[in-house]
């Protein structure tokens, strides 16, 4: 049976980290809310169920048969060995999971640049606060996180081609998505700092050239970044740092 991915339609969002793994592996999966006649109603049916024994709090979540797995890092920890996108070594699988959890923290901070006060408010209702939050994010948090990921990549005992181990993992795919998202949301800030992260940018390029990923990026399944998702480009929030 194909995997079933549940996430909001119309945006890449957090679901994209899971899609990239499924696409790279050539896995059989259904993006449920994009299916004609299904939509977000199918997702809410599970989330609001009064009988499902393992209801997820929020999307994304993955259904594999009777099993429902929530949270990006948790989903990828589950899928990684099945899709051959995790290290064979059990210890390194936990290292990979730790890196993915750090990416999760970073993505949450990206989201807060445009919604620093209240997720229920529109961006336009918190513009001034978003400007202050984004300035601090560009000045302090981008170098903090990307500097860490650059060091991880360079200090990999197996060489700087992968974040962990000696072969492609879901962490490499997620780093690709982070760099792509930041480059969309904060092009000036990222351009001014690109010389600081040569290994990360090289990894981004290598992932983009992988045959399955390249086909996915050129397909309709890869939605464009937009101002409804996590990575949003508001020119007034972007600066060279």
PDB file of C-alpha atoms in Angstrom, residues 86-200:
ATOM      1  CA  UNK A  86      19.342   6.648   7.061  1.00  0.00           C
ATOM      2  CA  UNK A  87      22.732   5.328   8.200  1.00  0.00           C
ATOM      3  CA  UNK A  88      23.023   1.578   8.697  1.00  0.00           C
ATOM      4  CA  UNK A  89      24.678   2.184  12.051  1.00  0.00           C
ATOM      5  CA  UNK A  90      22.085   2.519  14.817  1.00  0.00           C
ATOM      6  CA  UNK A  91      24.101   5.121  16.690  1.00  0.00           C
ATOM      7  CA  UNK A  92      24.414   7.297  13.611  1.00  0.00           C
ATOM      8  CA  UNK A  93      20.666   7.040  13.092  1.00  0.00           C
ATOM      9  CA  UNK A  94      20.259   8.864  16.369  1.00  0.00           C
ATOM     10  CA  UNK A  95      22.860  11.419  15.293  1.00  0.00           C
ATOM     11  CA  UNK A  96      20.800  11.980  12.149  1.00  0.00           C
ATOM     12  CA  UNK A  97      17.653  12.318  14.239  1.00  0.00           C
ATOM     13  CA  UNK A  98      19.360  14.901  16.437  1.00  0.00           C
ATOM     14  CA  UNK A  99      20.304  16.939  13.372  1.00  0.00           C
ATOM     15  CA  UNK A 100      16.745  16.735  12.068  1.00  0.00           C
ATOM     16  CA  UNK A 101      15.403  17.913  15.416  1.00  0.00           C
ATOM     17  CA  UNK A 102      17.783  20.871  15.243  1.00  0.00           C
ATOM     18  CA  UNK A 103      16.404  21.652  11.783  1.00  0.00           C
ATOM     19  CA  UNK A 104      12.934  21.506  13.323  1.00  0.00           C
ATOM     20  CA  UNK A 105      13.983  24.132  15.879  1.00  0.00           C
ATOM     21  CA  UNK A 106      15.396  26.331  13.116  1.00  0.00           C
ATOM     22  CA  UNK A 107      12.257  26.053  10.987  1.00  0.00           C
ATOM     23  CA  UNK A 108      10.162  27.161  13.962  1.00  0.00           C
ATOM     24  CA  UNK A 109      12.332  30.275  14.261  1.00  0.00           C
ATOM     25  CA  UNK A 110      11.929  30.957  10.526  1.00  0.00           C
ATOM     26  CA  UNK A 111       8.162  30.851  10.975  1.00  0.00           C
ATOM     27  CA  UNK A 112       8.357  33.297  13.874  1.00  0.00           C
ATOM     28  CA  UNK A 113      10.051  35.943  11.734  1.00  0.00           C
ATOM     29  CA  UNK A 114       6.712  36.735  10.099  1.00  0.00           C
ATOM     30  CA  UNK A 115       4.449  35.677  12.990  1.00  0.00           C
ATOM     31  CA  UNK A 116       6.333  36.766  16.117  1.00  0.00           C
ATOM     32  CA  UNK A 117       3.306  37.515  18.302  1.00  0.00           C
ATOM     33  CA  UNK A 118       0.310  35.387  17.388  1.00  0.00           C
ATOM     34  CA  UNK A 119      -0.168  32.733  14.729  1.00  0.00           C
ATOM     35  CA  UNK A 120      -3.845  33.652  14.616  1.00  0.00           C
ATOM     36  CA  UNK A 121      -3.037  37.193  13.496  1.00  0.00           C
ATOM     37  CA  UNK A 122      -2.184  38.159   9.922  1.00  0.00           C
ATOM     38  CA  UNK A 123       1.345  39.243   9.115  1.00  0.00           C
ATOM     39  CA  UNK A 124      -0.001  42.727   8.440  1.00  0.00           C
ATOM     40  CA  UNK A 125      -1.178  42.901  12.064  1.00  0.00           C
ATOM     41  CA  UNK A 126       2.361  42.413  13.420  1.00  0.00           C
ATOM     42  CA  UNK A 127       4.619  44.050  10.846  1.00  0.00           C
ATOM     43  CA  UNK A 128       6.696  46.151  13.208  1.00  0.00           C
ATOM     44  CA  UNK A 129       7.324  43.218  15.511  1.00  0.00           C
ATOM     45  CA  UNK A 130       8.176  41.049  12.504  1.00  0.00           C
ATOM     46  CA  UNK A 131      10.776  43.590  11.359  1.00  0.00           C
ATOM     47  CA  UNK A 132      12.473  43.499  14.734  1.00  0.00           C
ATOM     48  CA  UNK A 133      12.298  39.708  14.933  1.00  0.00           C
ATOM     49  CA  UNK A 134      13.650  39.270  11.392  1.00  0.00           C
ATOM     50  CA  UNK A 135      16.542  41.659  12.001  1.00  0.00           C
ATOM     51  CA  UNK A 136      17.589  39.621  15.029  1.00  0.00           C
ATOM     52  CA  UNK A 137      17.063  36.375  13.125  1.00  0.00           C
ATOM     53  CA  UNK A 138      19.294  37.517  10.257  1.00  0.00           C
ATOM     54  CA  UNK A 139      21.935  38.962  12.563  1.00  0.00           C
ATOM     55  CA  UNK A 140      22.100  36.159  15.129  1.00  0.00           C
ATOM     56  CA  UNK A 141      20.128  33.029  14.300  1.00  0.00           C
ATOM     57  CA  UNK A 142      21.051  32.397  10.656  1.00  0.00           C
ATOM     58  CA  UNK A 143      24.786  32.398  11.447  1.00  0.00           C
ATOM     59  CA  UNK A 144      24.160  30.410  14.634  1.00  0.00           C
ATOM     60  CA  UNK A 145      22.341  27.558  12.887  1.00  0.00           C
ATOM     61  CA  UNK A 146      24.023  27.581   9.477  1.00  0.00           C
ATOM     62  CA  UNK A 147      27.430  27.962  11.100  1.00  0.00           C
ATOM     63  CA  UNK A 148      26.675  24.853  13.146  1.00  0.00           C
ATOM     64  CA  UNK A 149      25.498  22.857  10.117  1.00  0.00           C
ATOM     65  CA  UNK A 150      28.581  23.962   8.168  1.00  0.00           C
ATOM     66  CA  UNK A 151      30.823  22.676  10.963  1.00  0.00           C
ATOM     67  CA  UNK A 152      28.916  19.376  11.134  1.00  0.00           C
ATOM     68  CA  UNK A 153      29.393  18.903   7.416  1.00  0.00           C
ATOM     69  CA  UNK A 154      33.076  19.786   7.408  1.00  0.00           C
ATOM     70  CA  UNK A 155      33.829  17.635  10.461  1.00  0.00           C
ATOM     71  CA  UNK A 156      32.065  14.524   9.217  1.00  0.00           C
ATOM     72  CA  UNK A 157      34.743  11.789   9.525  1.00  0.00           C
ATOM     73  CA  UNK A 158      33.521  10.402   6.197  1.00  0.00           C
ATOM     74  CA  UNK A 159      34.093  13.690   4.390  1.00  0.00           C
ATOM     75  CA  UNK A 160      32.084  16.857   3.714  1.00  0.00           C
ATOM     76  CA  UNK A 161      29.718  15.375   1.151  1.00  0.00           C
ATOM     77  CA  UNK A 162      27.022  14.366   3.648  1.00  0.00           C
ATOM     78  CA  UNK A 163      25.758  15.607   6.990  1.00  0.00           C
ATOM     79  CA  UNK A 164      26.126  12.217   8.641  1.00  0.00           C
ATOM     80  CA  UNK A 165      27.706   8.946   7.533  1.00  0.00           C
ATOM     81  CA  UNK A 166      29.059   8.212   4.076  1.00  0.00           C
ATOM     82  CA  UNK A 167      25.874   8.264   1.990  1.00  0.00           C
ATOM     83  CA  UNK A 168      22.856  10.451   1.345  1.00  0.00           C
ATOM     84  CA  UNK A 169      20.359  10.654   4.209  1.00  0.00           C
ATOM     85  CA  UNK A 170      17.129  12.503   4.799  1.00  0.00           C
ATOM     86  CA  UNK A 171      19.148  15.103   6.721  1.00  0.00           C
ATOM     87  CA  UNK A 172      20.937  16.122   3.511  1.00  0.00           C
ATOM     88  CA  UNK A 173      17.563  16.564   1.826  1.00  0.00           C
ATOM     89  CA  UNK A 174      16.284  18.655   4.718  1.00  0.00           C
ATOM     90  CA  UNK A 175      19.366  20.881   4.672  1.00  0.00           C
ATOM     91  CA  UNK A 176      18.721  21.408   0.959  1.00  0.00           C
ATOM     92  CA  UNK A 177      15.178  22.540   1.755  1.00  0.00           C
ATOM     93  CA  UNK A 178      16.363  24.902   4.483  1.00  0.00           C
ATOM     94  CA  UNK A 179      18.894  26.574   2.181  1.00  0.00           C
ATOM     95  CA  UNK A 180      16.331  26.851  -0.615  1.00  0.00           C
ATOM     96  CA  UNK A 181      13.744  28.295   1.751  1.00  0.00           C
ATOM     97  CA  UNK A 182      16.103  30.831   3.302  1.00  0.00           C
ATOM     98  CA  UNK A 183      17.319  31.890  -0.144  1.00  0.00           C
ATOM     99  CA  UNK A 184      13.704  32.592  -1.108  1.00  0.00           C
ATOM    100  CA  UNK A 185      12.725  34.341   2.108  1.00  0.00           C
ATOM    101  CA  UNK A 186      15.909  36.310   2.724  1.00  0.00           C
ATOM    102  CA  UNK A 187      17.803  36.594  -0.591  1.00  0.00           C
ATOM    103  CA  UNK A 188      19.839  39.644   0.427  1.00  0.00           C
ATOM    104  CA  UNK A 189      20.831  38.186   3.768  1.00  0.00           C
ATOM    105  CA  UNK A 190      21.787  34.849   2.236  1.00  0.00           C
ATOM    106  CA  UNK A 191      23.724  36.453  -0.636  1.00  0.00           C
ATOM    107  CA  UNK A 192      25.765  38.494   1.818  1.00  0.00           C
ATOM    108  CA  UNK A 193      26.736  35.383   3.789  1.00  0.00           C
ATOM    109  CA  UNK A 194      27.221  32.781   1.072  1.00  0.00           C
ATOM    110  CA  UNK A 195      31.009  32.823   1.397  1.00  0.00           C
ATOM    111  CA  UNK A 196      30.607  31.597   4.990  1.00  0.00           C
ATOM    112  CA  UNK A 197      28.877  28.345   4.037  1.00  0.00           C
ATOM    113  CA  UNK A 198      30.646  26.808   1.030  1.00  0.00           C
ATOM    114  CA  UNK A 199      30.118  23.209   2.148  1.00  0.00           C
ATOM    115  CA  UNK A 200      26.391  23.718   2.748  1.00  0.00           C
TER     116      UNK A 200
END
